[in-house]
Amino acid sequence: MTNLQCLLIFLLLLNFSGGTYSVFRSCKDIYSSNHSSPNGTYTVHNKENKPFKVYCEFHDKFGYTYISRHAGVEVNIDDLFTSKKHVKVRHVLQNGTQIETILENIRLYKNLSLGIFYNRHIGYALPINYANLAPYLYVGFLPISKASYTNIQGYRAANTDFIFQNCDSNPNSYFVFYFNPQQKANLGYGSGFIPSGFMTSWVTYGTAIPTGDYMPPEFYFDYEIHMGGCGGYVFRHQQDNQDGAALGLRFDEYDPCVCSPCQNGGSCRSTSDTQFFCDCVAGYAGDTCGKHI
Ligand SMILES: *[C@@H]1O[C@H](CO)[C@@H](O)[C@H](O)[C@H]1NC(C)=O
Ligand SMILES: *[C@@H]1O[C@H](CO)[C@@H](O)[C@H](O)[C@H]1NC(C)=O
Ligand SMILES: *[C@@H]1O[C@H](CO)[C@@H](O)[C@H](O)[C@H]1NC(C)=O
Ligand SMILES: *[C@@H]1O[C@H](CO)[C@@H](O)[C@H](O)[C@H]1NC(C)=O
């Protein structure tokens, strides 16, 4: 990216966010407004200014957003992430232990973004309980255009590929998280629990979360995983808030320093995704060290 392109993107961002926040739309907004914000439950607003709860997990210049199962409003999911390279899934085991795993496409498709949707699955296979337990959050690995072959498919968890050969070109390749507001039973495929090693590897390869970082139960959903054509099918109903799964959407804070705005050898320090400070070398001053003194 040239400096000019960089500057244009920066100005565009500045224009959209105005640099201040009257209402938070996402964990990214919350982080940008204060880098010391603690992990925890926050209220954000959708495009119609209706509030809903999210759990924000903050790291240095990035983080993850988990949506509450009790949201009860239309979720503008595109506001909640900036990357489709991976998602982080948390799982609460039957004994109450919480684990987490990074999920992405297998190496063979490493340049292919995930399909992340709220109550839609554009270009990806239809989930079995889409009407019964709606709304839902959808994470597609291979779109139908890539999955409807008898080829090698799967998912990558904790930096390990878990693969199967699609036996009949059935293009299922997804994890779905159901809000299931009426707590209904699932349809199709019996109990839906066929715990093959392949289907549960994302749990077995998960990392234990320190108990102090456990998320409240409202962030754990019923979930359905479907792979293939002979990969497998799993449905789990979160019971007494156990055995559920939570979808963590990745956001990165834009760093205005990538544009190298400081002149004459000044060093750049970002304080939010729209604001930066230049530490000028001796003999220079001004916002971008452009002034010779
Ligand atoms: C930022 O958040 C921290 C932690 O909640 C708080 O102590 C601090 O006062 C906040 N800073 C501002 C400028 O609001
Ligand atoms: C938020 O939680 C993660 C672990 O889940 C931790 O690595 C991170 O440091 C926490 N962030 C803050 C701001 O406490
Ligand atoms: C919960 O179950 C998991 C997997 O079965 C196990 O690794 C973990 O040690 C258990 N935790 C507790 C507190 O019993
Ligand atoms: C993936 O992207 C990288 C970087 O853009 C590129 O060099 C590589 O050739 C791509 N690989 C495939 C399999 O398309």
CSV table of C-alpha atoms and ligand atoms in Angstrom, one decimal:
chain,number,residue,atom,x,y,z
A,1,MET,CA,0.0,0.0,0.0
A,2,THR,CA,1.4,3.4,-0.9
A,3,ASN,CA,1.4,6.3,1.6
A,4,LEU,CA,-1.3,8.0,-0.3
A,5,GLN,CA,-3.6,5.0,-0.2
A,6,CYS,CA,-2.9,4.6,3.4
A,7,LEU,CA,-3.7,8.2,4.2
A,8,LEU,CA,-7.0,8.0,2.3
A,9,ILE,CA,-8.1,4.9,4.2
A,10,PHE,CA,-7.1,6.6,7.4
A,11,LEU,CA,-9.2,9.7,6.6
A,12,LEU,CA,-12.1,7.6,5.6
A,13,LEU,CA,-12.0,5.8,8.9
A,14,LEU,CA,-11.7,9.0,10.8
A,15,ASN,CA,-14.7,10.4,8.9
A,16,PHE,CA,-16.9,7.4,9.7
A,17,SER,CA,-16.0,7.1,13.4
A,18,GLY,CA,-15.6,10.8,14.0
A,19,GLY,CA,-13.0,9.9,16.5
A,20,THR,CA,-15.5,9.8,19.3
A,21,TYR,CA,-18.3,7.4,20.2
A,22,SER,CA,-21.8,8.4,21.2
A,23,VAL,CA,-22.9,4.8,21.0
A,24,PHE,CA,-20.9,1.6,21.0
A,25,ARG,CA,-21.6,-0.8,18.1
A,26,SER,CA,-18.9,-3.3,18.9
A,27,CYS,CA,-16.2,-4.4,21.2
A,28,LYS,CA,-13.8,-2.7,18.8
A,29,ASP,CA,-15.5,0.6,19.5
A,30,ILE,CA,-15.2,0.0,23.3
A,31,TYR,CA,-11.5,-0.9,22.9
A,32,SER,CA,-10.8,2.1,20.7
A,33,SER,CA,-12.5,4.4,23.2
A,34,ASN,CA,-10.3,3.1,26.1
A,35,HIS,CA,-7.4,0.7,25.7
A,36,SER,CA,-7.6,-0.2,29.4
A,37,SER,CA,-11.2,-1.6,29.1
A,38,PRO,CA,-11.4,-4.9,31.0
A,39,ASN,CA,-12.7,-8.2,29.6
A,40,GLY,CA,-16.4,-8.7,30.3
A,41,THR,CA,-20.0,-8.2,29.4
A,42,TYR,CA,-20.9,-4.9,27.7
A,43,THR,CA,-24.0,-3.5,26.0
A,44,VAL,CA,-23.7,-2.5,22.3
A,45,HIS,CA,-26.3,-1.2,19.9
A,46,ASN,CA,-27.4,-2.5,16.5
A,47,LYS,CA,-28.1,-0.3,13.5
A,48,GLU,CA,-31.7,0.4,14.8
A,49,ASN,CA,-30.1,1.4,18.1
A,50,LYS,CA,-31.5,-1.6,19.9
A,51,PRO,CA,-29.2,-2.7,22.7
A,52,PHE,CA,-27.9,-6.3,23.2
A,53,LYS,CA,-25.2,-7.9,25.3
A,54,VAL,CA,-21.7,-9.0,24.1
A,55,TYR,CA,-18.8,-10.4,25.9
A,56,CYS,CA,-15.5,-8.6,24.9
A,57,GLU,CA,-12.2,-10.3,25.2
A,58,PHE,CA,-9.4,-7.7,24.8
A,59,HIS,CA,-5.8,-8.2,23.8
A,60,ASP,CA,-3.2,-5.8,22.6
A,61,LYS,CA,-4.8,-4.1,19.5
A,62,PHE,CA,-7.2,-7.0,18.8
A,63,GLY,CA,-9.9,-9.0,20.5
A,64,TYR,CA,-12.9,-11.3,20.2
A,65,THR,CA,-16.6,-10.5,20.4
A,66,TYR,CA,-19.1,-13.1,21.7
A,67,ILE,CA,-22.8,-12.4,21.3
A,68,SER,CA,-25.4,-13.2,24.0
A,69,ARG,CA,-27.8,-16.0,23.3
A,70,HIS,CA,-30.5,-13.7,24.8
A,71,ALA,CA,-29.7,-10.8,22.3
A,72,GLY,CA,-33.3,-10.8,21.1
A,73,VAL,CA,-32.6,-8.2,18.3
A,74,GLU,CA,-31.3,-8.3,14.7
A,75,VAL,CA,-27.5,-8.5,15.0
A,76,ASN,CA,-25.5,-6.6,12.4
A,77,ILE,CA,-22.8,-9.1,12.5
A,78,ASP,CA,-20.5,-7.4,10.0
A,79,ASP,CA,-20.0,-4.6,12.6
A,80,LEU,CA,-18.6,-7.1,15.1
A,81,PHE,CA,-15.5,-8.5,13.3
A,82,THR,CA,-12.8,-7.3,11.0
A,83,SER,CA,-11.2,-10.6,10.1
A,84,LYS,CA,-12.6,-13.8,8.5
A,85,LYS,CA,-9.3,-15.7,8.7
A,86,HIS,CA,-10.3,-17.4,11.8
A,87,VAL,CA,-12.8,-17.5,14.6
A,88,LYS,CA,-12.3,-18.5,18.2
A,89,VAL,CA,-14.8,-21.0,19.6
A,90,ARG,CA,-15.2,-21.6,23.3
A,91,HIS,CA,-16.9,-24.7,24.7
A,92,VAL,CA,-18.2,-25.5,28.1
A,93,LEU,CA,-17.7,-29.2,28.9
A,94,GLN,CA,-20.2,-31.4,30.9
A,95,ASN,CA,-18.2,-30.8,34.1
A,96,GLY,CA,-18.3,-27.0,33.7
A,97,THR,CA,-14.7,-26.6,32.4
A,98,GLN,CA,-14.4,-24.0,29.7
A,99,ILE,CA,-11.9,-24.4,26.8
A,100,GLU,CA,-11.2,-22.5,23.6
A,101,THR,CA,-9.9,-23.2,20.1
A,102,ILE,CA,-9.0,-21.2,17.1
A,103,LEU,CA,-10.8,-22.5,14.0
A,104,GLU,CA,-9.9,-21.8,10.4
A,105,ASN,CA,-9.7,-23.4,7.0
A,106,ILE,CA,-7.4,-26.4,6.4
A,107,ARG,CA,-4.0,-25.6,4.9
A,108,LEU,CA,-5.1,-26.6,1.5
A,109,TYR,CA,-7.6,-23.7,1.6
A,110,LYS,CA,-5.6,-21.3,3.8
A,111,ASN,CA,-6.3,-18.3,1.6
A,112,LEU,CA,-10.0,-18.9,1.7
A,113,SER,CA,-11.9,-16.7,4.2
A,114,LEU,CA,-14.6,-18.2,6.5
A,115,GLY,CA,-18.2,-17.4,5.8
A,116,ILE,CA,-19.6,-15.6,8.8
A,117,PHE,CA,-23.3,-14.7,8.9
A,118,TYR,CA,-26.2,-13.9,11.2
A,119,ASN,CA,-29.2,-16.0,10.3
A,120,ARG,CA,-27.9,-16.5,6.7
A,121,HIS,CA,-25.6,-18.9,4.9
A,122,ILE,CA,-25.0,-17.2,1.6
A,123,GLY,CA,-23.1,-19.6,-0.7
A,124,TYR,CA,-22.8,-22.2,2.0
A,125,ALA,CA,-24.9,-25.3,2.9
A,126,LEU,CA,-28.2,-24.9,4.7
A,127,PRO,CA,-28.1,-25.9,8.4
A,128,ILE,CA,-30.6,-28.6,9.5
A,129,ASN,CA,-32.3,-26.6,12.3
A,130,TYR,CA,-32.2,-23.3,10.5
A,131,ALA,CA,-36.0,-22.6,10.9
A,132,ASN,CA,-36.7,-24.5,14.1
A,133,LEU,CA,-34.0,-23.0,16.3
A,134,ALA,CA,-33.5,-19.6,14.6
A,135,PRO,CA,-31.9,-17.2,14.7
A,136,TYR,CA,-28.4,-18.6,14.3
A,137,LEU,CA,-24.7,-17.6,13.8
A,138,TYR,CA,-23.1,-19.4,10.9
A,139,VAL,CA,-19.4,-20.2,10.3
A,140,GLY,CA,-18.9,-21.8,6.9
A,141,PHE,CA,-15.5,-23.4,6.0
A,142,LEU,CA,-15.9,-24.4,2.3
A,143,PRO,CA,-18.6,-22.7,0.3
A,144,ILE,CA,-20.9,-25.1,-1.8
A,145,SER,CA,-18.8,-24.2,-4.9
A,146,LYS,CA,-15.7,-25.8,-3.3
A,147,ALA,CA,-17.4,-28.4,-1.1
A,148,SER,CA,-19.6,-30.2,-3.6
A,149,TYR,CA,-16.9,-32.6,-4.7
A,150,THR,CA,-15.6,-35.9,-3.4
A,151,ASN,CA,-12.4,-34.2,-2.3
A,152,ILE,CA,-10.5,-33.7,0.9
A,153,GLN,CA,-12.3,-31.3,3.3
A,154,GLY,CA,-12.4,-30.5,7.0
A,155,TYR,CA,-11.4,-27.8,9.5
A,156,ARG,CA,-8.3,-26.6,11.2
A,157,ALA,CA,-8.3,-26.3,15.0
A,158,ALA,CA,-5.3,-25.3,17.2
A,159,ASN,CA,-3.0,-25.3,14.2
A,160,THR,CA,-3.9,-28.9,13.2
A,161,ASP,CA,-5.8,-30.0,10.1
A,162,PHE,CA,-8.7,-32.4,10.7
A,163,ILE,CA,-9.7,-33.9,7.4
A,164,PHE,CA,-12.1,-36.4,5.8
A,165,GLN,CA,-12.8,-37.4,2.2
A,166,ASN,CA,-16.3,-36.2,1.1
A,167,CYS,CA,-18.0,-39.5,0.0
A,168,ASP,CA,-20.9,-38.1,-2.0
A,169,SER,CA,-20.2,-34.4,-2.6
A,170,ASN,CA,-22.8,-33.3,-0.1
A,171,PRO,CA,-21.5,-29.7,0.6
A,172,ASN,CA,-21.9,-29.4,4.3
A,173,SER,CA,-19.0,-27.6,5.9
A,174,TYR,CA,-20.1,-25.5,8.8
A,175,PHE,CA,-20.4,-24.8,12.6
A,176,VAL,CA,-23.8,-23.2,13.5
A,177,PHE,CA,-24.7,-21.6,16.8
A,178,TYR,CA,-28.5,-21.4,17.6
A,179,PHE,CA,-30.0,-18.8,19.8
A,180,ASN,CA,-33.0,-21.2,20.2
A,181,PRO,CA,-35.0,-18.6,22.2
A,182,GLN,CA,-37.9,-21.1,22.9
A,183,GLN,CA,-35.5,-23.8,24.0
A,184,LYS,CA,-36.9,-26.3,21.4
A,185,ALA,CA,-35.6,-29.7,20.6
A,186,ASN,CA,-33.6,-30.2,17.5
A,187,LEU,CA,-34.9,-31.9,14.4
A,188,GLY,CA,-33.3,-34.5,12.1
A,189,TYR,CA,-30.6,-37.1,12.5
A,190,GLY,CA,-31.9,-38.5,15.9
A,191,SER,CA,-30.1,-37.1,18.9
A,192,GLY,CA,-27.5,-35.8,16.5
A,193,PHE,CA,-24.6,-36.8,18.7
A,194,ILE,CA,-22.2,-38.9,16.7
A,195,PRO,CA,-19.0,-38.2,18.5
A,196,SER,CA,-16.3,-39.4,16.1
A,197,GLY,CA,-12.8,-38.3,16.8
A,198,PHE,CA,-12.9,-36.1,13.7
A,199,MET,CA,-16.0,-34.2,14.9
A,200,THR,CA,-14.8,-33.6,18.4
A,201,SER,CA,-11.1,-32.8,17.8
A,202,TRP,CA,-11.7,-29.1,18.1
A,203,VAL,CA,-12.7,-29.8,21.7
A,204,THR,CA,-10.0,-32.4,22.5
A,205,TYR,CA,-7.4,-30.0,21.1
A,206,GLY,CA,-8.8,-27.0,22.9
A,207,THR,CA,-6.9,-25.0,25.6
A,208,ALA,CA,-8.3,-24.7,29.1
A,209,ILE,CA,-9.4,-21.2,29.9
A,210,PRO,CA,-8.3,-19.9,33.4
A,211,THR,CA,-11.4,-20.0,35.7
A,212,GLY,CA,-11.1,-16.2,36.2
A,213,ASP,CA,-11.7,-15.8,32.4
A,214,TYR,CA,-14.8,-18.0,32.2
A,215,MET,CA,-17.7,-16.4,30.3
A,216,PRO,CA,-21.2,-16.2,31.8
A,217,PRO,CA,-23.6,-19.0,30.6
A,218,GLU,CA,-25.7,-16.7,28.4
A,219,PHE,CA,-22.9,-16.7,25.8
A,220,TYR,CA,-23.0,-20.5,25.3
A,221,PHE,CA,-25.3,-21.7,22.5
A,222,ASP,CA,-26.8,-24.9,21.1
A,223,TYR,CA,-24.6,-25.9,18.2
A,224,GLU,CA,-24.7,-28.0,15.1
A,225,ILE,CA,-21.6,-29.1,13.1
A,226,HIS,CA,-22.0,-30.8,9.7
A,227,MET,CA,-19.3,-32.0,7.4
A,228,GLY,CA,-19.9,-33.7,4.1
A,229,GLY,CA,-20.7,-36.3,2.8
A,230,CYS,CA,-19.3,-38.7,5.5
A,231,GLY,CA,-17.5,-36.2,7.7
A,232,GLY,CA,-20.2,-36.3,10.4
A,233,TYR,CA,-23.0,-34.5,12.1
A,234,VAL,CA,-23.2,-33.3,15.7
A,235,PHE,CA,-26.0,-31.4,17.5
A,236,ARG,CA,-25.6,-30.4,21.1
A,237,HIS,CA,-28.2,-28.7,23.2
A,238,GLN,CA,-26.7,-26.5,26.0
A,239,GLN,CA,-28.2,-27.9,29.2
A,240,ASP,CA,-28.1,-26.1,32.5
A,241,ASN,CA,-25.5,-24.0,30.6
A,242,GLN,CA,-23.2,-26.9,30.0
A,243,ASP,CA,-22.2,-28.5,26.8
A,244,GLY,CA,-22.7,-25.3,24.8
A,245,ALA,CA,-20.4,-23.5,22.4
A,246,ALA,CA,-19.7,-19.8,22.0
A,247,LEU,CA,-18.5,-18.0,18.8
A,248,GLY,CA,-15.7,-15.5,19.2
A,249,LEU,CA,-15.4,-13.0,16.3
A,250,ARG,CA,-12.0,-11.5,15.7
A,251,PHE,CA,-11.5,-7.8,15.5
A,252,ASP,CA,-8.3,-5.9,15.0
A,253,GLU,CA,-7.8,-2.3,15.8
A,254,TYR,CA,-6.7,-0.2,12.9
A,255,ASP,CA,-3.2,1.3,13.6
A,256,PRO,CA,-2.9,4.8,12.2
A,257,CYS,CA,0.9,4.5,12.6
A,258,VAL,CA,1.1,2.2,9.6
A,259,CYS,CA,0.8,5.3,7.5
A,260,SER,CA,4.1,6.6,9.0
A,261,PRO,CA,2.5,10.0,9.6
A,262,CYS,CA,5.4,11.4,11.6
A,263,GLN,CA,8.0,13.3,9.6
A,264,ASN,CA,11.7,14.1,10.1
A,265,GLY,CA,12.5,11.0,12.1
A,266,GLY,CA,9.6,11.3,14.6
A,267,SER,CA,8.3,8.1,16.1
A,268,CYS,CA,4.6,7.3,16.1
A,269,ARG,CA,2.5,6.1,19.0
A,270,SER,CA,-1.2,5.1,18.4
A,271,THR,CA,-3.7,5.8,21.1
A,272,SER,CA,-6.8,4.5,19.3
A,273,ASP,CA,-7.6,3.4,15.8
A,274,THR,CA,-8.0,7.1,14.7
A,275,GLN,CA,-5.5,8.9,17.0
A,276,PHE,CA,-1.8,9.0,17.1
A,277,PHE,CA,1.0,11.0,18.7
A,278,CYS,CA,4.3,11.8,17.2
A,279,ASP,CA,7.4,11.9,19.4
A,280,CYS,CA,9.6,14.4,17.5
A,281,VAL,CA,13.4,14.3,17.4
A,282,ALA,CA,15.3,17.4,18.7
A,283,GLY,CA,14.8,20.4,16.4
A,284,TYR,CA,11.3,19.5,15.2
A,285,ALA,CA,7.7,20.0,16.6
A,286,GLY,CA,4.1,20.0,15.5
A,287,ASP,CA,1.4,17.2,15.3
A,288,THR,CA,3.4,15.4,12.7
A,289,CYS,CA,6.9,16.9,13.5
A,290,GLY,CA,6.7,19.0,10.3
A,291,LYS,CA,7.8,22.2,11.9
A,292,HIS,CA,11.5,23.0,12.1
A,293,ILE,CA,12.3,24.8,15.3
B,1,LIG,C1,-10.3,3.4,31.0
B,1,LIG,O1,-10.7,2.2,31.7
B,1,LIG,C2,-10.1,2.0,32.9
B,1,LIG,C3,-10.6,0.6,33.4
B,1,LIG,O2,-11.9,0.5,33.5
B,1,LIG,C4,-10.5,3.1,33.9
B,1,LIG,O3,-9.8,2.9,35.1
B,1,LIG,C5,-10.0,4.4,33.3
B,1,LIG,O4,-10.5,5.5,34.1
B,1,LIG,C6,-10.6,4.6,31.9
B,1,LIG,N1,-10.1,5.8,31.2
B,1,LIG,C7,-10.8,6.7,30.7
B,1,LIG,C8,-10.1,7.9,30.1
B,1,LIG,O5,-12.0,6.7,30.7
B,2,LIG,C1,-8.8,-11.1,28.4
B,2,LIG,O1,-8.8,-12.5,28.5
B,2,LIG,C2,-7.7,-13.1,27.9
B,2,LIG,C3,-7.8,-14.6,28.1
B,2,LIG,O2,-9.0,-15.1,27.9
B,2,LIG,C4,-6.4,-12.6,28.4
B,2,LIG,O3,-5.3,-13.2,27.6
B,2,LIG,C5,-6.3,-11.1,28.3
B,2,LIG,O4,-5.1,-10.6,28.9
B,2,LIG,C6,-7.5,-10.5,29.0
B,2,LIG,N1,-7.5,-9.0,28.8
B,2,LIG,C7,-7.6,-8.2,29.7
B,2,LIG,C8,-7.7,-6.7,29.3
B,2,LIG,O5,-7.7,-8.5,30.9
B,3,LIG,C1,-13.5,-31.9,32.9
B,3,LIG,O1,-13.4,-32.7,31.8
B,3,LIG,C2,-12.2,-32.6,31.0
B,3,LIG,C3,-12.4,-33.5,29.8
B,3,LIG,O2,-13.1,-34.7,30.1
B,3,LIG,C4,-11.0,-32.9,31.9
B,3,LIG,O3,-9.9,-32.8,31.1
B,3,LIG,C5,-11.0,-32.0,33.0
B,3,LIG,O4,-9.9,-32.3,33.9
B,3,LIG,C6,-12.2,-32.0,33.8
B,3,LIG,N1,-12.2,-31.0,34.8
B,3,LIG,C7,-12.6,-31.1,36.1
B,3,LIG,C8,-12.5,-29.9,37.0
B,3,LIG,O5,-13.1,-32.2,36.5
B,4,LIG,C1,-2.1,-17.5,-0.8
B,4,LIG,O1,-1.8,-16.2,-0.6
B,4,LIG,C2,-0.4,-15.9,-0.7
B,4,LIG,C3,-0.2,-14.5,-0.3
B,4,LIG,O2,-1.1,-13.6,-0.9
B,4,LIG,C4,0.1,-16.3,-2.1
B,4,LIG,O3,1.5,-16.0,-2.1
B,4,LIG,C5,-0.1,-17.8,-2.3
B,4,LIG,O4,0.2,-18.1,-3.6
B,4,LIG,C6,-1.6,-18.1,-2.1
B,4,LIG,N1,-1.8,-19.5,-2.2
B,4,LIG,C7,-2.8,-20.1,-2.9
B,4,LIG,C8,-2.8,-21.6,-2.7
B,4,LIG,O5,-3.6,-19.5,-3.5
